[in-house]
Coordinates of C-alpha atoms in Angstrom, one line a residue:
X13 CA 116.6 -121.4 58.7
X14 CA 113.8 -119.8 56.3
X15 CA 116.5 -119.4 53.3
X16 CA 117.4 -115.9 53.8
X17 CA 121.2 -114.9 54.5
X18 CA 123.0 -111.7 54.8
X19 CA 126.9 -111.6 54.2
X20 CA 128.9 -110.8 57.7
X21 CA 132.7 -110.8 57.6
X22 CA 132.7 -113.0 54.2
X23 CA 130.5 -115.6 56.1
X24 CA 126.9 -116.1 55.0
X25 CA 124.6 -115.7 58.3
X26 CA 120.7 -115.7 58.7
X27 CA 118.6 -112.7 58.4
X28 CA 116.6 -111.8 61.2
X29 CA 112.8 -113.5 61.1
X30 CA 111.7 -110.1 62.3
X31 CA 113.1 -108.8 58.6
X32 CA 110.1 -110.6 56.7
X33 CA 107.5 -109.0 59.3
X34 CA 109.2 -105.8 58.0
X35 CA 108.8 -106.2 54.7
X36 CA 105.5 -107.1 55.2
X37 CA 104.3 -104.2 57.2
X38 CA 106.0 -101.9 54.7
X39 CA 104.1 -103.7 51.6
X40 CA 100.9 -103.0 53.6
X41 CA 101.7 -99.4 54.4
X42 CA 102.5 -98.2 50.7
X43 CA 99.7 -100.7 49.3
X44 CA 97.2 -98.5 51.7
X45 CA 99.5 -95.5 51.0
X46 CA 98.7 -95.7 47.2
X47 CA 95.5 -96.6 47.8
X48 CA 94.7 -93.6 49.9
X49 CA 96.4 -91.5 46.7
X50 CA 93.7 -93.7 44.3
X51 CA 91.1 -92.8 46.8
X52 CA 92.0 -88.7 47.0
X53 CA 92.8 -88.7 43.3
X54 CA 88.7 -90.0 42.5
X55 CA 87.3 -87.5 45.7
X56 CA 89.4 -84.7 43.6
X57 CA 87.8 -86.4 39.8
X58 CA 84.0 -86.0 41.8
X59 CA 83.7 -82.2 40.8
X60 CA 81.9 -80.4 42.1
X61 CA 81.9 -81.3 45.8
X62 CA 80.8 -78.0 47.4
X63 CA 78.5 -75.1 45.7
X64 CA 79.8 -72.9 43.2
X65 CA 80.0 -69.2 43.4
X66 CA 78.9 -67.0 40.0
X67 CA 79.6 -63.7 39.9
X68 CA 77.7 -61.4 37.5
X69 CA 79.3 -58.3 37.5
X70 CA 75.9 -56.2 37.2
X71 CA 73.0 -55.3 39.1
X72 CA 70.1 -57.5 39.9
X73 CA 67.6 -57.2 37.6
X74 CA 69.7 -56.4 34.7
X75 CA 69.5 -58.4 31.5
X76 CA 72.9 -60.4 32.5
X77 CA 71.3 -61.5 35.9
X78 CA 68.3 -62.5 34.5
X79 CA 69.9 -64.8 32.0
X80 CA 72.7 -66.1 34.9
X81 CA 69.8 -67.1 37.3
X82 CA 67.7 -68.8 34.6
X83 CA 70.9 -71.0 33.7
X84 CA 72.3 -71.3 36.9
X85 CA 69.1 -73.0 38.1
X86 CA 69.2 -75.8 35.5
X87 CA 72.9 -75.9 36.2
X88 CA 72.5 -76.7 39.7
X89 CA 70.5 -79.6 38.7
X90 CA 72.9 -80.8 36.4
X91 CA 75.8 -80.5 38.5
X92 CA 74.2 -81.7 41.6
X93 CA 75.2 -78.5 43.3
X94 CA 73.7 -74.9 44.1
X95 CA 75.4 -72.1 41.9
X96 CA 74.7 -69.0 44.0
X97 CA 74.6 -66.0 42.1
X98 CA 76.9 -63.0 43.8
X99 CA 75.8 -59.6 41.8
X100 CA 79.3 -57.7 41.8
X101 CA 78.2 -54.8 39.6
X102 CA 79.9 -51.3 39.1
X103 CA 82.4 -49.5 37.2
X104 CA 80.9 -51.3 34.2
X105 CA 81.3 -54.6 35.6
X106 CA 85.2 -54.2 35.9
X107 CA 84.0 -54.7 40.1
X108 CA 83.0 -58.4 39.8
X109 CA 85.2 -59.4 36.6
X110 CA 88.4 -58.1 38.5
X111 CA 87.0 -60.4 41.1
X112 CA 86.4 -63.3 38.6
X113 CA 90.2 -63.1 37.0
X114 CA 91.5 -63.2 41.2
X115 CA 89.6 -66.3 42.4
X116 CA 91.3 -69.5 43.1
X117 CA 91.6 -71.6 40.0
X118 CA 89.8 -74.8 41.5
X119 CA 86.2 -74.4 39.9
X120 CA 84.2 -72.9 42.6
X121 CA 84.4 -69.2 41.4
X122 CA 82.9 -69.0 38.1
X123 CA 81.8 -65.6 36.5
X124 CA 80.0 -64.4 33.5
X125 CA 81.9 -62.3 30.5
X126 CA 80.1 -60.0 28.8
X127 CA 81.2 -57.8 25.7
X128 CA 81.7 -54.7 27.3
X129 CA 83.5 -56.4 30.0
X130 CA 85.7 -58.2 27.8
X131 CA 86.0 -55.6 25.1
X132 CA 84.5 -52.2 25.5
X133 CA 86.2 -51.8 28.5
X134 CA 89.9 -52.8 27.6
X135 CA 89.3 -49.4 25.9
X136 CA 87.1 -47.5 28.2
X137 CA 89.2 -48.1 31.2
X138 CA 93.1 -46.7 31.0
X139 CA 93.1 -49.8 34.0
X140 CA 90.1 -52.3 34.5
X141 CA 92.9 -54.0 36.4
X142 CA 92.4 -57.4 34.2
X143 CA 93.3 -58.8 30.5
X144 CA 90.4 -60.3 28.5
X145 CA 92.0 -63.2 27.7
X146 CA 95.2 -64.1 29.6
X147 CA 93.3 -64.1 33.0
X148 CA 90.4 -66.1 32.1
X149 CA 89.7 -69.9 30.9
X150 CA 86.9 -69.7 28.6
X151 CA 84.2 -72.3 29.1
X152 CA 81.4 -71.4 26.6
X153 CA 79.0 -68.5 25.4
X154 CA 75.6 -68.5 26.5
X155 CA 73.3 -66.0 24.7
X156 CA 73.5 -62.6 22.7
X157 CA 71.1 -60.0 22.7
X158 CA 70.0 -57.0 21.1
X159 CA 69.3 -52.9 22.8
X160 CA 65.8 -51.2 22.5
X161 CA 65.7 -48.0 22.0
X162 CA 62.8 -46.3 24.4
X163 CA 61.4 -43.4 25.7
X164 CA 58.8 -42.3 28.2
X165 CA 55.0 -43.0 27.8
X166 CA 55.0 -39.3 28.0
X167 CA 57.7 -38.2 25.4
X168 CA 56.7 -36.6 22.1
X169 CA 58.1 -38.7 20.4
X170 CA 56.1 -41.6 18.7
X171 CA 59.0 -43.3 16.5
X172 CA 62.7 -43.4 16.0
X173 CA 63.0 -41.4 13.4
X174 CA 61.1 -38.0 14.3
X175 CA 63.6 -38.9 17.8
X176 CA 66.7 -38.9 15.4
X177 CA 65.5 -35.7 13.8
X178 CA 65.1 -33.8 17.2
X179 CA 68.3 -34.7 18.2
X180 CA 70.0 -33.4 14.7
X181 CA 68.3 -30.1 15.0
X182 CA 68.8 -29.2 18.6
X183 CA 72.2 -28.3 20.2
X184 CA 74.9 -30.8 21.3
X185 CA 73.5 -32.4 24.3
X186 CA 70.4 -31.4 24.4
X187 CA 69.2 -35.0 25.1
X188 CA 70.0 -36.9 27.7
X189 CA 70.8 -40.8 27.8
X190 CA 70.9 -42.8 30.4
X191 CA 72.7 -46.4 30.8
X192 CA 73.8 -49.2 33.7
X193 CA 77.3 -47.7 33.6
X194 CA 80.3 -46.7 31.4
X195 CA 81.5 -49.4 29.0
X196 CA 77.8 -51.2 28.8
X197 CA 76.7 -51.5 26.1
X198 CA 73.8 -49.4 26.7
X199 CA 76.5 -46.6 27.1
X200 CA 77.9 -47.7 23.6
X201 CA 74.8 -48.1 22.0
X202 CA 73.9 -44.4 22.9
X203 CA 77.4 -43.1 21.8
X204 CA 77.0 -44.9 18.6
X205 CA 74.0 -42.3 17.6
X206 CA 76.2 -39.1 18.4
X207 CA 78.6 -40.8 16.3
X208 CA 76.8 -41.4 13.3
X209 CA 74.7 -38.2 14.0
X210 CA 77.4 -35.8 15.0
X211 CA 75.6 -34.1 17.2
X212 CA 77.1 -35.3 20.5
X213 CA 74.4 -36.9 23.3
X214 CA 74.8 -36.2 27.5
X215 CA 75.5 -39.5 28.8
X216 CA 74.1 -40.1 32.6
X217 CA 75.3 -43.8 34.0
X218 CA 73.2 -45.4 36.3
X219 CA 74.6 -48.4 38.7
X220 CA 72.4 -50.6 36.9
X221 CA 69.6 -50.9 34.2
X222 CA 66.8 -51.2 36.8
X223 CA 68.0 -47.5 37.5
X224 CA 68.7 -46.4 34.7
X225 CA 65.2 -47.4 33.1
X226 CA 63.5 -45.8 36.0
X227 CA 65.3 -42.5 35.1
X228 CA 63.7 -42.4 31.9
X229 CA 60.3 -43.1 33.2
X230 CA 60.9 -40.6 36.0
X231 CA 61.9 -37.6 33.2
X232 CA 65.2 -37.6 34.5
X233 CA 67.0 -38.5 31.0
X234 CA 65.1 -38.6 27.6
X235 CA 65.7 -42.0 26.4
X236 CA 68.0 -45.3 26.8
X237 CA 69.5 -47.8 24.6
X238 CA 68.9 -51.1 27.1
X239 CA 69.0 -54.7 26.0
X240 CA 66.0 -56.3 25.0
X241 CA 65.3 -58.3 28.2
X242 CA 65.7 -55.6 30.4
X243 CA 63.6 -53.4 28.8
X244 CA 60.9 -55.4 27.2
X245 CA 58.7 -55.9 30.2
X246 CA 58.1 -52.1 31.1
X247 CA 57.1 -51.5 27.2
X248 CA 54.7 -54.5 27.4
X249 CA 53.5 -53.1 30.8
X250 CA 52.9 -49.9 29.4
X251 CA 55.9 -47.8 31.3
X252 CA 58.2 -47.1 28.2
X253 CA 57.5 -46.4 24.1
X254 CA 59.9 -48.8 22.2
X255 CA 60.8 -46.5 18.8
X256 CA 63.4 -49.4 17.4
X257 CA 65.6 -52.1 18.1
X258 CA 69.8 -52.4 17.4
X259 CA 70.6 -55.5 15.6
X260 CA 70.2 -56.1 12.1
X261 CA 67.1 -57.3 12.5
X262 CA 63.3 -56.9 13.8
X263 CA 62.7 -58.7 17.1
X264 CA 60.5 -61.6 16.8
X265 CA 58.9 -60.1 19.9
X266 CA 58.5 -57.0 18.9
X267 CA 58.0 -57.1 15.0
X268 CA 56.2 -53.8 14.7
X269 CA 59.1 -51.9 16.1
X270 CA 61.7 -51.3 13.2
X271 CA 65.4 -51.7 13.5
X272 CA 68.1 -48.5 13.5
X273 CA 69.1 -49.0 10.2
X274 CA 65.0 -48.5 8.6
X275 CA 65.5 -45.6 11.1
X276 CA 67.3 -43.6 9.1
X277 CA 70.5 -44.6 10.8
X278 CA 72.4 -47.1 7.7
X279 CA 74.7 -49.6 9.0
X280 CA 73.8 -49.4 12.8
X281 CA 73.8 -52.7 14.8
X282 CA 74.7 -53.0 18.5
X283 CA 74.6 -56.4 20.2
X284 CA 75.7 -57.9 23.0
X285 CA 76.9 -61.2 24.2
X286 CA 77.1 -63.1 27.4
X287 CA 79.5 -66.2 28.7
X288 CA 80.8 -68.8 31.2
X289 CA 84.2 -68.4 32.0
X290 CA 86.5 -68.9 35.2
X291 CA 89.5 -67.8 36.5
X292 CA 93.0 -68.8 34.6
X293 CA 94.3 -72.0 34.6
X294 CA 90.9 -74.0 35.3
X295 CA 91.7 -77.4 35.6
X296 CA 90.8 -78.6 32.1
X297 CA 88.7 -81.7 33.5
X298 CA 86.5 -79.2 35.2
X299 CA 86.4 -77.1 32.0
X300 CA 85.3 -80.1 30.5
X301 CA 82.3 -81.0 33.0
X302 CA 81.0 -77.1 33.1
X303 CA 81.2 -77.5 29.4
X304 CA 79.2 -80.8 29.3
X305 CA 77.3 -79.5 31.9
X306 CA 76.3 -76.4 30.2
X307 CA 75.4 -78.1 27.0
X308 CA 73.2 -80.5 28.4
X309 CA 70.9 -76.9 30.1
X310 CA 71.3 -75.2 27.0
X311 CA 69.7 -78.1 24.7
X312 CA 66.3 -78.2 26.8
X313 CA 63.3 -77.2 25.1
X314 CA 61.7 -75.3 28.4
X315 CA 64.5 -73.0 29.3
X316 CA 65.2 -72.1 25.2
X317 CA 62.0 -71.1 25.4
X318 CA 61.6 -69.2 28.3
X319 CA 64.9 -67.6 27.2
X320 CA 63.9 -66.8 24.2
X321 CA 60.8 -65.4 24.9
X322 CA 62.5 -62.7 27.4
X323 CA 63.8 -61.7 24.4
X324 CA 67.4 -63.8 24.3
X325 CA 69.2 -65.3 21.3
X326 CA 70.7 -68.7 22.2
X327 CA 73.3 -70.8 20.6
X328 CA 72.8 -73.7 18.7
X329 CA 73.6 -77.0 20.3
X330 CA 75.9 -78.9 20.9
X331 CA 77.8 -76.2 22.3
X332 CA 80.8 -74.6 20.5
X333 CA 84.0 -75.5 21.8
X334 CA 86.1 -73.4 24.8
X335 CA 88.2 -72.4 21.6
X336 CA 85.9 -71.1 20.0
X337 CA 84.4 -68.9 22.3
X338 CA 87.7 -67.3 23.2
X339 CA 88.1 -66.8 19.8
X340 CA 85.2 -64.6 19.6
X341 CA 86.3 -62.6 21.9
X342 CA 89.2 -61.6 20.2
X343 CA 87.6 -61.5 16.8
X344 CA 85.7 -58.6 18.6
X345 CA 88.5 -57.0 20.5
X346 CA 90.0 -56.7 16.5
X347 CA 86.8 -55.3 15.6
X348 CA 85.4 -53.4 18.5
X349 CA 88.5 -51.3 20.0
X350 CA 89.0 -49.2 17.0
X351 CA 85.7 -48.4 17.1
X352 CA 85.7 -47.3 20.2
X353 CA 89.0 -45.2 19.8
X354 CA 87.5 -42.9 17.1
X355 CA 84.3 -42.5 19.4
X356 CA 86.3 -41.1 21.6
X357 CA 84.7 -42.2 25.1
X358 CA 86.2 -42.9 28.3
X359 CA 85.3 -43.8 31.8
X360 CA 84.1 -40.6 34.1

């Protein structure tokens, strides 16, 4: 006997040999069963796997697809996998961030936030059909940028503030402004000036800046309010007359061309910012690698300056925090939507 007994009818009797072989086969199966769990539990870890999807919810050439394929490309090297840029624009980017807030939570739909997406148009929109910042998980922001105000080669007007002076002394909506689509910032940046000018402006959306700069160059609108990178190339190639910029201050680029506030327009500033997020309830270990990820583009010295030279304002590195980046978006929800209340606009 091998030592092993069962009880049967109060008399001890041997176990069956084949017992042992039993337990032995069923030792081997769950060892291999929890080794295959080890195994799928590390494939899952070895994010990302396949290539990642980015929706920018604009038009190519825009100043947000510019800046998404510049730090996608140094993204894919990082992550050891192509991020394909999918331009989703229209409706002021509601389109592609609808689209964003929808995808499947697993880290291979990954969109970029913008401030008008994420605030203007929680106003602008009676429905964008998402919430800022319950269907979202926040990775980091990327850049900010300032508008340039501009006008045709052609236009009378030489500076910003003989522009500003037109505008006062001619009926409401005389001029004509043009912009990538409601809730841009190009479109707030323009109703800003009525605002502060009370002398209301016609506002003509375009599907995107590429379009909307062309219209201006073409005489179909009288001026724009674009961000800097967007715009910057067809002043230095001679297309469009910057008269000023929006922020608070003079563009290192540009440091002739004076801000809205030495304009004649006190207290004006218009910026925009631009972000990695993904859909809600990212796993937070794939957070954590976009985040690393991210950091590691955003600290090299060749795209900071190529950014930065298209007219971008970068971070400072290390990256801030997820945290902190959602909470700028609600420090300018606070800010920004009773602004845009008493201005009054809406989506055509």
């Amino acid at each position: 006997m091998d030592g092993s007994f069962r009880r049967r009818a109060g008399v001890l009797a041997p176990l069956p040999r084949f017992r042992g072989a039993l337990g032995l086969m069923c030792a081997v199966t769950l060892g291999l069963a929890f080794g295959t769990a080890s195994w799928a539990a590390g494939a899952q870890a070895a994010y990302p796997e396949r290539p990642i999807r980015l929706i920018v919810p604009f038009a190519a050439g825009s100043a947000a697809d510019t800046l998404s394929r510049v730090v996608a490309s140094a993204l894919s090297d990082q992550l050891g996998q192509p991020l394909v840029v999918d331009n989703k624009g229209g409706a002021g980017g509601t389109i592609g961030t609808v689209d964003i807030a929808r995808a499947k939570p697993d880290g291979y739909t990954l969109g970029i936030a913008a401030q008008g997406t994420f605030v203007n148009n929680q106003v602008l929109y009676k429905s964008p059909g998402y919430d800022s910042i319950k269907d979202f998980t926040f990775v980091s922001e990327i850049a900010d940028v300032q508008n340039l105000l501009v006008v045709d080669t052609k236009s009378p007007y030489q500076d910003a503030p003989s522009l500003l002076a037109a505008i006062k002394a001619k009926p409401a909506e005389s001029f004509r402004y043009s912009s990538s689509g409601v809730g841009t910032s190009h479109h707030i940046a323009g109703a800003t000036v009525a605002q502060m000018l009370n002398k209301p402006l016609l506002h003509v959306p375009y599907t995107g800046a590429p379009q909307g700069l062309g219209a201006i160059i073409s005489g179909d609108v009288d001026m724009g309010l674009y961000n800097l990178p967007a715009a910057i190339g067809l002043v230095r190639g001679g297309k469009l007359r910057a008269l000023a910029v929006t922020g608070p201050k003079r563009s290192t680029l540009l440091p002739d061309v004076p801000t809205m506030q030495e304009s004649g327009l006190a207290n004006y500033s218009v910026t925009l910012w631009w972000g990695l997020v993904g859909p809600a309830g990212l796993p937070a270990d794939v957070s954590t690698r976009l985040h690393a990820a991210l950091d590691k583009v955003m600290s090299q010295a060749a795209l900071r300056d190529k950014l930065i030279g298209q007219g971008f304002t970068l971070p400072d590195t290390p990256l801030p925090k997820p945290a902190a980046f959602e909470a700028l978006v609600r420090q300018d929800l606070a800010k920004w939507v009773p602004v845009l209340k008493e201005l009054g606009t809406a989506a055509q």
